[in-house]
XYZ file of C-alpha atoms in Angstrom:
698
model
C 2.864 -13.986 -26.530
C 4.287 -12.641 -23.252
C 7.500 -14.236 -22.044
C 7.151 -15.539 -18.459
C 10.121 -16.688 -16.376
C 9.889 -18.529 -13.042
C 11.375 -15.692 -11.005
C 12.066 -15.840 -7.262
C 9.903 -16.080 -4.127
C 11.882 -13.333 -2.434
C 11.608 -10.441 -2.035
C 7.842 -10.228 -1.847
C 6.149 -7.563 -3.930
C 7.149 -6.198 -7.325
C 10.915 -5.726 -7.732
C 12.319 -3.962 -10.807
C 15.958 -4.781 -11.625
C 16.547 -2.655 -14.716
C 15.489 -5.305 -17.233
C 12.188 -6.575 -15.904
C 10.167 -7.122 -12.759
C 9.871 -10.000 -10.311
C 6.439 -10.489 -8.735
C 5.903 -12.484 -5.510
C 2.773 -12.870 -3.348
C 2.209 -14.952 -0.209
C -1.019 -16.951 0.135
C -1.277 -20.214 2.004
C -4.916 -20.834 1.050
C -4.807 -19.980 -2.671
C -5.526 -22.611 -5.318
C -4.344 -20.261 -8.057
C -3.067 -16.692 -8.314
C -3.450 -14.435 -11.331
C -1.250 -11.374 -11.770
C -3.267 -8.746 -13.655
C -1.478 -6.079 -15.698
C -3.316 -2.907 -16.764
C -2.528 -0.671 -19.735
C -3.182 3.054 -20.004
C -6.652 2.467 -21.439
C -7.652 0.196 -18.566
C -7.236 -3.043 -20.494
C -6.411 -6.058 -18.332
C -3.985 -8.873 -19.078
C -3.831 -11.755 -16.585
C -0.753 -13.929 -16.056
C -1.230 -17.095 -13.993
C 1.583 -17.632 -11.501
C 2.543 -21.266 -11.928
C 5.537 -21.159 -9.571
C 4.886 -21.539 -5.828
C 7.446 -22.122 -3.070
C 6.637 -21.996 0.623
C 3.182 -20.601 -0.220
C 4.771 -17.744 -2.190
C 3.450 -17.449 -5.767
C 5.922 -15.803 -8.131
C 7.146 -15.059 -11.651
C 9.538 -12.753 -13.486
C 8.328 -10.728 -16.466
C 11.073 -9.352 -18.748
C 10.437 -5.867 -20.039
C 7.977 -4.795 -17.321
C 9.027 -1.244 -16.491
C 8.418 1.229 -13.634
C 4.948 2.731 -13.883
C 3.315 -0.606 -14.761
C -0.038 -0.939 -12.961
C -1.034 -4.306 -11.578
C -3.172 -6.206 -9.094
C -3.929 -9.787 -8.070
C -6.885 -12.131 -8.319
C -6.674 -14.986 -5.823
C -8.604 -18.205 -6.437
C -9.365 -20.171 -3.298
C -12.019 -21.046 -0.714
C -14.752 -18.612 0.206
C -16.039 -19.817 3.574
C -16.376 -16.949 6.067
C -17.338 -19.313 8.902
C -13.871 -20.834 8.520
C -12.224 -17.458 8.094
C -11.638 -17.840 4.348
C -12.692 -15.052 1.965
C -10.973 -15.650 -1.409
C -12.824 -14.443 -4.487
C -11.087 -13.995 -7.873
C -13.715 -11.423 -8.876
C -12.109 -9.001 -6.441
C -8.967 -7.260 -7.699
C -6.514 -7.040 -4.800
C -3.796 -4.567 -3.883
C -0.370 -6.110 -3.399
C 0.395 -5.851 0.363
C 4.006 -5.116 -0.666
C 3.144 -2.507 -3.328
C 5.705 0.317 -3.237
C 3.267 2.722 -4.879
C -0.494 2.755 -5.348
C -2.504 4.672 -7.928
C -6.061 5.878 -7.443
C -8.535 5.517 -4.609
C -11.541 3.381 -3.715
C -14.821 4.068 -5.500
C -17.399 2.754 -3.026
C -19.443 0.522 -5.313
C -21.160 -2.691 -4.206
C -18.472 -4.571 -6.147
C -15.695 -3.745 -3.645
C -17.486 -5.794 -0.991
C -17.367 -9.571 -0.787
C -21.075 -9.879 0.036
C -24.346 -8.387 -1.215
C -25.587 -5.437 0.808
C -28.193 -6.555 3.324
C -27.020 -10.175 3.303
C -23.592 -10.612 4.986
C -23.790 -14.397 4.485
C -23.960 -14.059 0.679
C -21.108 -13.907 -1.828
C -20.938 -11.050 -4.309
C -19.320 -11.966 -7.640
C -19.328 -8.614 -9.370
C -15.913 -7.494 -10.652
C -14.278 -4.907 -8.388
C -11.495 -3.927 -10.814
C -13.144 -0.704 -12.064
C -13.544 0.564 -8.504
C -10.286 -0.168 -6.668
C -6.729 1.281 -6.755
C -3.889 -0.250 -8.760
C -0.517 -1.301 -7.408
C 2.378 0.288 -9.322
C 5.879 -0.981 -10.145
C 8.443 1.629 -9.063
C 11.966 2.547 -10.005
C 13.964 1.922 -6.809
C 17.015 3.887 -7.946
C 17.569 7.356 -6.454
C 20.535 9.667 -6.145
C 20.946 9.876 -2.387
C 24.447 11.279 -2.758
C 26.027 11.827 0.651
C 22.758 11.623 2.592
C 23.363 10.616 6.190
C 20.891 10.250 9.040
C 21.329 13.093 11.570
C 21.184 10.536 14.438
C 20.334 13.208 16.996
C 20.587 11.758 20.513
C 17.231 11.491 22.237
C 18.148 13.952 24.973
C 18.911 16.601 22.337
C 15.757 15.877 20.330
C 12.821 18.245 19.828
C 9.933 16.628 17.933
C 7.422 18.510 15.779
C 4.278 16.499 15.006
C 2.906 17.554 11.635
C 0.433 16.674 8.892
C 1.879 16.849 5.357
C -1.145 18.594 3.895
C -2.344 20.512 6.938
C 1.035 22.114 7.669
C 1.759 23.314 4.135
C -1.521 23.900 2.293
C -1.874 27.543 3.412
C 1.766 28.575 3.751
C 2.274 31.780 1.722
C 5.916 30.980 1.012
C 5.240 27.569 -0.547
C 4.501 27.577 -4.311
C 0.881 26.759 -5.097
C 1.789 23.793 -7.292
C 3.379 21.885 -4.387
C 1.221 22.939 -1.435
C -0.020 19.992 0.608
C 2.713 17.670 -0.666
C 5.943 15.971 0.337
C 7.764 18.556 -1.769
C 6.220 21.287 0.378
C 7.560 19.709 3.576
C 11.017 19.775 2.000
C 10.660 23.381 0.815
C 13.011 25.964 2.405
C 10.044 27.943 3.799
C 8.974 24.998 5.942
C 12.498 23.881 6.817
C 13.485 27.417 7.883
C 10.462 27.560 10.176
C 11.340 24.227 11.770
C 14.980 25.140 12.322
C 13.984 28.492 13.857
C 12.031 26.527 16.475
C 14.992 24.283 17.239
C 13.159 21.262 15.839
C 15.429 18.253 15.282
C 12.791 15.727 14.141
C 9.528 16.048 12.241
C 7.008 13.342 13.084
C 4.689 12.993 10.102
C 1.137 11.806 10.659
C 0.343 8.706 8.559
C 1.801 8.815 5.055
C 1.312 5.116 4.252
C -1.359 4.768 1.554
C -4.718 5.046 3.297
C -8.409 4.948 2.451
C -11.243 7.347 3.214
C -14.094 5.379 4.769
C -17.342 5.014 2.833
C -19.363 6.557 5.660
C -17.195 9.684 5.642
C -17.494 10.105 1.889
C -21.279 9.916 2.200
C -21.081 12.827 4.672
C -18.897 14.825 2.305
C -15.885 14.388 4.592
C -12.566 12.547 4.310
C -10.125 10.558 6.403
C -7.868 13.550 6.938
C -5.614 12.079 9.630
C -4.897 8.919 7.619
C -5.139 6.224 10.312
C -6.702 3.777 7.840
C -3.799 2.118 6.045
C -4.062 -0.138 3.002
C -0.439 -0.041 1.795
C 2.389 -0.415 4.307
C 5.135 0.252 1.732
C 3.509 2.985 -0.360
C 3.679 6.753 0.294
C 0.143 8.153 0.156
C -0.426 9.228 -3.451
C -2.564 12.304 -2.659
C 0.479 13.956 -1.034
C 2.458 13.889 -4.278
C 2.746 16.939 -6.509
C 4.693 15.190 -9.283
C 1.759 14.015 -11.412
C 3.803 10.999 -12.496
C 2.818 7.403 -11.868
C 4.839 6.282 -8.860
C 6.247 9.800 -8.528
C 5.272 9.907 -4.850
C 8.234 7.638 -4.066
C 10.862 9.936 -5.601
C 9.196 13.006 -4.106
C 9.174 11.455 -0.643
C 12.868 10.574 -0.932
C 13.715 14.116 -2.050
C 11.846 15.466 0.991
C 13.831 13.237 3.353
C 17.098 14.259 1.717
C 16.274 17.966 2.110
C 15.308 17.566 5.759
C 18.471 15.594 6.499
C 20.583 18.341 4.943
C 19.017 20.695 7.507
C 19.795 18.272 10.351
C 16.134 17.272 10.782
C 15.188 13.627 11.258
C 12.044 12.120 9.736
C 9.837 10.001 11.992
C 6.750 8.287 10.566
C 3.516 7.778 12.478
C 2.709 4.211 11.414
C -0.474 2.137 11.733
C 0.404 -1.555 11.839
C -2.385 -2.526 14.225
C -5.206 -2.704 11.651
C -6.040 -2.058 7.996
C -8.707 -0.234 6.005
C -10.573 -3.485 5.296
C -12.500 -3.103 8.563
C -14.748 -5.747 10.112
C -16.792 -8.512 8.476
C -18.900 -5.863 6.718
C -15.885 -4.052 5.289
C -14.523 -4.086 1.722
C -12.256 -6.696 0.148
C -9.247 -4.698 -0.990
C -6.111 -6.707 -0.214
C -5.190 -9.127 2.574
C -8.775 -10.182 3.261
C -8.974 -11.724 -0.200
C -5.377 -13.022 -0.188
C -5.241 -14.981 3.075
C -7.693 -13.609 5.613
C -6.914 -15.933 8.541
C -3.141 -15.481 8.242
C -3.309 -11.697 8.494
C -6.209 -10.890 10.824
C -7.222 -11.832 14.365
C -10.511 -13.699 14.085
C -12.983 -14.540 16.827
C -12.120 -18.115 17.768
C -15.712 -19.200 18.346
C -16.867 -17.805 14.991
C -14.279 -16.985 12.317
C -16.723 -14.781 10.436
C -15.937 -12.006 12.872
C -12.801 -10.020 13.686
C -11.186 -9.256 17.023
C -11.026 -5.496 17.405
C -8.657 -3.881 19.931
C -8.259 -0.757 17.807
C -11.829 0.514 17.465
C -11.578 0.264 13.681
C -13.084 -3.161 12.980
C -10.045 -5.431 12.776
C -6.613 -6.123 14.253
C -3.588 -7.705 12.605
C -2.651 -11.172 13.877
C 0.600 -10.537 15.722
C 1.307 -14.241 16.311
C 1.226 -14.999 12.579
C 4.754 -15.191 11.115
C 3.407 -13.803 7.850
C 1.813 -10.745 9.443
C 4.991 -10.175 11.451
C 7.109 -10.531 8.316
C 4.946 -7.968 6.525
C 5.440 -5.431 9.333
C 9.159 -6.067 9.731
C 9.774 -5.943 5.973
C 7.847 -2.683 5.791
C 9.791 -1.082 8.655
C 13.143 -2.111 7.213
C 12.122 -0.813 3.771
C 11.338 2.643 5.133
C 14.702 2.792 6.898
C 16.964 1.279 4.253
C 15.293 2.477 1.046
C 13.440 5.628 2.135
C 16.018 6.729 4.761
C 13.546 7.556 7.537
C 14.930 7.849 11.056
C 12.272 6.299 13.245
C 8.657 5.423 13.849
C 5.830 6.328 16.167
C 3.555 3.285 16.497
C -0.166 4.056 16.649
C -2.024 2.080 19.340
C 1.172 0.158 20.049
C -0.420 -1.994 22.756
C -2.222 -3.855 19.966
C 1.141 -4.915 18.565
C 1.890 -6.615 21.884
C -1.280 -8.723 21.871
C -0.344 -12.244 20.827
C -3.525 -13.689 22.321
C -5.721 -11.408 24.401
C -3.411 -9.796 26.947
C -0.821 -7.138 26.270
C 2.535 -8.930 26.429
C 5.600 -6.675 26.529
C 7.753 -9.633 25.471
C 5.644 -10.489 22.440
C 7.251 -11.712 19.236
C 7.051 -8.284 17.600
C 9.206 -6.608 20.248
C 11.642 -9.530 20.242
C 12.050 -9.184 16.476
C 12.647 -5.442 16.681
C 15.119 -5.829 19.544
C 17.377 -8.204 17.635
C 17.044 -6.524 14.247
C 20.346 -4.838 13.297
C 18.509 -2.096 11.357
C 15.397 -1.352 13.382
C 17.008 -1.562 16.811
C 19.124 1.469 15.861
C 16.361 3.927 14.913
C 13.952 5.897 17.080
C 11.037 3.743 18.261
C 8.135 5.591 19.867
C 5.041 3.865 21.240
C 1.576 5.264 21.653
C 1.263 3.029 24.716
C -2.440 2.247 24.673
C -5.247 0.741 22.620
C -8.983 0.291 23.242
C -8.801 -3.351 24.382
C -8.775 -4.648 27.978
C -5.583 -3.693 29.815
C -4.521 -1.547 26.888
C -3.193 1.433 28.856
C 0.508 0.581 29.152
C 2.343 3.857 29.817
C 5.715 2.953 31.320
C 5.585 -0.715 30.346
C 7.330 -0.885 26.977
C 10.747 -2.540 26.531
C 14.176 -0.964 26.727
C 15.182 1.192 23.725
C 11.527 2.190 23.263
C 10.235 5.622 24.130
C 6.601 6.435 24.834
C 4.092 9.194 24.385
C 3.669 10.025 28.061
C -0.074 10.507 28.527
C 0.432 10.960 32.255
C 2.715 13.924 31.560
C 0.035 15.559 29.408
C -2.703 15.045 31.993
C -0.626 16.259 34.947
C 0.650 19.413 33.287
C -2.861 20.313 32.141
C -4.231 19.753 35.640
C -1.585 21.896 37.312
C -2.118 24.916 35.088
C -5.892 24.765 35.265
C -5.563 24.905 39.049
C -6.403 21.372 40.156
C -5.335 20.790 43.792
C -2.947 18.148 45.171
C -0.944 17.784 41.956
C 2.488 18.991 43.079
C 4.069 15.549 43.818
C 3.146 14.188 40.409
C 4.078 17.484 38.749
C 7.568 17.135 40.233
C 7.865 13.615 38.837
C 6.734 14.623 35.355
C 9.021 17.685 35.310
C 12.059 15.531 36.097
C 11.497 12.808 33.504
C 8.905 10.487 35.112
C 11.370 8.276 36.951
C 8.414 6.494 38.572
C 7.489 5.152 35.145
C 10.877 4.458 33.574
C 13.767 4.236 36.023
C 13.078 0.740 37.355
C 13.429 -0.629 33.808
C 16.880 0.985 33.467
C 15.455 3.488 31.038
C 16.350 7.168 31.085
C 14.414 10.442 31.019
C 14.376 10.380 27.215
C 12.011 7.392 27.408
C 9.331 10.002 28.071
C 8.027 11.824 25.007
C 6.521 14.839 26.738
C 3.604 16.661 25.171
C 0.764 18.923 26.194
C -1.155 18.678 22.927
C -1.040 16.463 19.842
C -3.170 15.872 16.750
C -5.741 14.005 18.862
C -7.582 16.509 21.056
C -7.543 20.262 21.500
C -4.849 22.450 19.994
C -2.928 24.548 22.511
C -5.069 27.574 21.648
C -8.260 25.580 22.147
C -6.967 24.046 25.387
C -7.123 27.498 26.971
C -10.266 28.615 25.085
C -12.817 25.822 25.524
C -14.168 23.811 28.427
C -16.153 21.543 26.118
C -15.600 19.965 22.714
C -17.424 21.394 19.688
C -17.347 18.651 17.063
C -20.649 19.309 15.290
C -18.894 19.645 11.911
C -17.963 15.942 12.100
C -21.599 14.950 11.572
C -21.859 12.774 14.672
C -23.951 15.156 16.807
C -20.910 15.981 18.964
C -20.755 12.413 20.322
C -17.259 11.722 18.977
C -14.016 12.838 20.599
C -12.946 12.753 24.216
C -15.090 14.367 26.899
C -12.288 14.609 29.466
C -10.013 17.295 28.044
C -8.642 18.772 31.286
C -8.991 22.170 29.663
C -9.939 25.594 31.036
C -11.379 28.399 28.942
C -10.178 31.149 31.302
C -13.745 32.261 31.907
C -15.253 32.551 28.410
C -16.130 29.727 26.017
C -14.640 30.378 22.599
C -13.031 33.502 21.147
C -12.374 36.364 23.559
C -10.568 39.684 23.810
C -9.185 41.852 26.581
C -7.972 40.361 29.872
C -9.284 36.868 29.017
C -7.251 36.781 25.807
C -4.181 38.020 27.691
C -4.585 35.308 30.326
C -4.887 32.679 27.605
C -1.619 33.800 26.033
C 0.045 33.583 29.444
C -1.349 30.089 30.008
C 0.032 29.018 26.644
C 3.427 30.358 27.650
C 3.153 28.403 30.908
C 2.478 25.188 29.025
C 5.384 25.587 26.613
C 7.792 26.766 29.299
C 6.947 23.688 31.372
C 7.304 21.463 28.311
C 10.761 22.738 27.327
C 12.076 22.873 30.887
C 11.056 19.260 31.609
C 13.484 16.356 31.404
C 12.585 14.022 28.554
C 11.849 14.730 24.886
C 9.524 17.675 24.113
C 6.997 17.341 21.301
C 5.195 20.295 19.708
C 1.982 19.894 17.749
C 2.113 21.702 14.398
C 0.771 25.220 14.466
C 0.613 25.545 18.250
C 3.454 28.061 18.056
C 1.201 30.165 15.769
C -1.952 29.962 17.874
C -3.694 27.424 15.619
C -7.348 26.831 16.511
C -9.834 24.190 15.409
C -12.763 26.130 16.858
C -13.052 23.707 19.764
C -13.110 20.578 17.578
C -11.067 17.990 19.493
C -11.397 15.223 16.896
C -10.669 16.793 13.503
C -9.854 13.428 11.907
C -12.267 14.053 9.027
C -11.732 17.781 8.460
C -9.528 18.307 5.414
C -10.296 22.012 5.416
C -9.580 25.245 7.292
C -10.778 23.703 10.562
C -7.630 21.557 10.691
C -5.161 23.342 8.404
C -2.457 25.544 9.891
C -3.188 29.261 9.519
C 0.160 30.951 8.903
C -1.064 34.349 10.045
C 1.645 34.705 12.637
C 1.069 35.329 16.314
C 4.572 36.787 16.365
C 4.684 37.343 20.126
C 3.977 33.718 20.914
C 6.157 32.469 18.069
C 9.035 34.524 19.473
C 8.427 33.089 22.947
C 8.438 29.532 21.561
C 11.769 30.169 19.881
C 13.231 31.695 23.065
C 12.219 28.866 25.365
C 13.435 26.275 22.840
C 16.765 28.107 22.616
C 17.045 28.146 26.415
C 16.704 24.370 26.469
C 19.115 23.900 23.572
C 21.831 26.034 25.170
C 21.658 24.464 28.629
C 22.228 20.720 29.110
C 20.821 20.889 32.641
C 17.347 20.864 31.001
C 18.119 17.797 28.860
C 20.045 15.441 31.093
C 20.682 11.905 29.915
C 20.247 10.477 33.433
C 17.721 11.015 36.184
C 18.507 13.315 39.091
C 20.033 11.697 42.172
C 18.584 14.139 44.715
C 21.937 14.431 46.528
C 25.445 15.811 45.960
C 27.103 14.019 43.083
C 30.387 12.311 43.907
C 33.242 13.577 41.770
C 31.504 16.774 40.717
C 33.336 18.851 43.308
C 30.063 20.576 44.212
C 28.678 20.056 47.723
C 25.156 20.950 46.604
C 22.575 18.385 45.499
C 21.913 18.084 41.778
C 18.281 19.057 42.447
C 16.506 20.678 45.398
C 12.764 21.266 45.797
C 11.888 24.456 47.633
C 8.827 26.147 49.072
C 8.058 29.734 48.045
C 9.599 30.665 51.370
C 12.975 29.325 50.221
C 13.113 26.288 52.522
C 13.456 22.696 51.354
C 10.170 20.918 50.736
C 9.165 18.456 53.451
C 6.422 15.837 53.549
C 3.806 18.242 54.840
C 4.612 20.639 51.994
C 4.192 17.934 49.356
C 0.953 16.740 50.958
C -0.545 20.203 51.292
C -3.533 19.686 49.014
C -4.133 23.362 48.271
C -0.509 24.293 47.517
C -0.031 25.359 43.907
C 3.458 26.825 43.947
C 6.995 25.519 44.342
C 10.550 26.229 43.277
C 13.243 23.870 42.039
C 17.009 24.384 42.031
C 18.821 22.665 39.135
C 22.554 22.355 39.735
C 24.399 22.745 36.446
C 27.704 21.780 38.071
C 26.414 18.357 39.115
C 25.704 16.784 35.736
C 27.316 13.346 35.875
C 27.237 12.273 32.251
C 30.113 13.246 29.932
C 29.688 14.703 26.462
C 30.332 12.710 23.269
C 34.110 13.161 23.711
C 34.116 12.057 27.331
C 34.473 15.545 28.763
C 32.604 16.500 31.926
C 29.606 18.731 31.279
C 29.337 21.885 33.364
C 26.351 24.170 32.953
C 24.806 27.182 34.639
C 22.512 26.556 37.598
C 18.865 27.619 37.598
C 15.952 28.328 39.898
C 12.567 27.555 38.384
C 9.716 29.321 40.146
C 6.270 27.854 39.405
C 3.108 29.626 40.532
C -0.154 27.989 39.419
C -2.148 30.036 41.952
C -4.309 32.839 40.560
C -2.609 35.508 42.697
C 1.003 36.668 42.758
C 3.280 34.941 45.274
C 6.607 36.181 46.572
C 9.399 33.615 46.389
C 12.361 34.052 48.712
C 15.685 33.404 46.976
C 17.524 30.884 49.204
C 20.979 31.885 50.376
C 22.589 28.433 50.069
C 22.559 28.119 46.290
C 24.103 31.308 44.985
C 24.366 35.012 45.639
C 23.271 36.690 42.396
C 20.567 35.613 39.957
C 19.338 36.899 36.622
C 15.860 36.428 35.114
C 16.095 34.358 31.909
C 12.377 33.836 31.288
C 9.123 35.125 32.729
C 5.846 33.849 31.277
C 4.022 36.839 32.760
C 5.875 38.988 30.228
C 4.764 38.519 26.597
C 8.085 39.832 25.284
C 11.690 39.553 26.425
C 12.586 42.415 28.761
C 15.866 43.813 29.970
C 18.046 42.087 32.531
C 16.482 41.789 35.986
C 18.828 40.896 38.834
C 18.026 39.618 42.303
C 20.062 38.582 45.342
C 19.930 35.709 47.795
C 17.436 36.460 50.552
C 15.436 38.798 48.335
C 11.685 38.300 47.884
C 10.923 37.956 44.174
C 7.294 38.375 43.044
C 5.991 35.739 40.648
C 2.741 36.730 38.976
C -0.327 34.561 39.319
C -0.340 31.628 36.893
C 3.208 32.103 35.665
C 6.727 30.671 35.570
C 9.886 32.610 36.263
C 13.307 31.176 35.429
C 16.400 32.531 37.212
C 19.994 31.767 36.184
C 22.800 31.896 38.739
C 25.549 34.394 37.938
């Protein structure tokens, strides 16, 4: 006879203390909750939780050790019209499970209704077909691990997929390829440090589910934006082979990255779950307390509000849904030592009712939280609901993926007219979006490419998407890519290939010379291509994996331009430019001056010249107002950045007011670094068509 103690209602989930495990589950609608324990042969033992406080059902079981598999069966009302979907025949994943074993086997039994009749109730047992929650050992030898706490203005982000980045790397042992251990391997870490990366932003690693429809097509949910466990590292990314081993392996990865000075940022999906709409499976929260976790259509609670395009949205005005998210975030910081989060479709988190509310309860909770308010918080500032595009509208201390930066930089380099005024704003940190809210340039996460859309190689190789491999007749993915194939669709050689390499150098030079936080998409520095697929969410294969056959010329350029930024604080200012001489700097020159190719200051007619595609900018390194960490005044070199997006070479006159002698630091028209090239004030300097030239004052 198993010994059962009352236990405690907090913390939620399964908590091992060295002698046994406390289990706690919230459900306001339950009549009874059964905790089901599974042995190695699949045998099931159910323990009824007789203790309930504040709608939390709990018990303590002495002797239950890490590795124990479990799930819940919740007895309660099944009335979809009233938003209630309890069914004890469905084995449910603990929303607070720290590890999850197995995956979903898409049998009829995992659904709450009979196929073809959504109003019916299916009472077949789902246990043989659904994953198990797993009790973990929370103890880990962190030693002297400390978060790098890199200031935003010094941060370089590298967006990466755990499997896609490592699965083909020749220096990673075969047994750990595609895993957390591979991310922490010296071969990967050395590559990141050589690029000057200070933070790796991992695409979703919370336990996720591959949709039934994708499995039927022989595909998978490769990206992972289909979460079912907000506390559990995805089990398929573990190489350990041990039950719950993904937790220890993830922690070891974080520790290794921290030792190299690299922060770990998680791309998190708190806006919806893998349970989908009213026709989706019953895997966890739907069967536990549907109406307390999900936004339901008020006029008919059978249906789900969907501002994410995935079938459901979490109910952000429910204290229980908010608690789940906040508990999850704190867990990843305090127990897993991650350094920040990028929130997928973050506008959905701000929807308490229907409108996006920047002062919603979620943001209030984060702002006052002593743990979460101190880590990096990055918003993807849009969703698919009405009014969901919110670039520039998130609260203080939040940074944002700047979609306007991406669009503007792409437009400029593909030769779109009348883009210079906005280009100037994006290059200098997007003050039009962030300054009025007392935010700084680092509020802008600048990127040209990311996981969603073309790779950098494909951005210069394709005018149109080519997503046929996704099985949706090329209907999926964005149609507006702002790309230019340089004259040939797809692979090319000769002058077209050379122009593409130059365009790629233009994009990365612009990215690293812009104020704000640069973000690289994994493999772009190697010329990664997806063959024109701009929506590789379901391609767990060579279409999406990084090919480590090095494009050494472009890799070298990426390292050089990253080093230029790292060595010169004028490219990573903490404050916006003033556009005038800075009091106290002792320099009579403005901190920034915009110039025509003729060397004169830009005037209104120059900015409004719709066909102009070239300009220069003087950055005064002696007029940086912010001190360093020890309060000392920062003094840097001064630079002239010469941008020519026209297809022909343009001669830029070096102005005489800003310095006598200049040296070329970078020229995107040159695939390799060349010897020192000097020029004098008043001299006409040729800048090749579609190129950037960077001059440093001597």
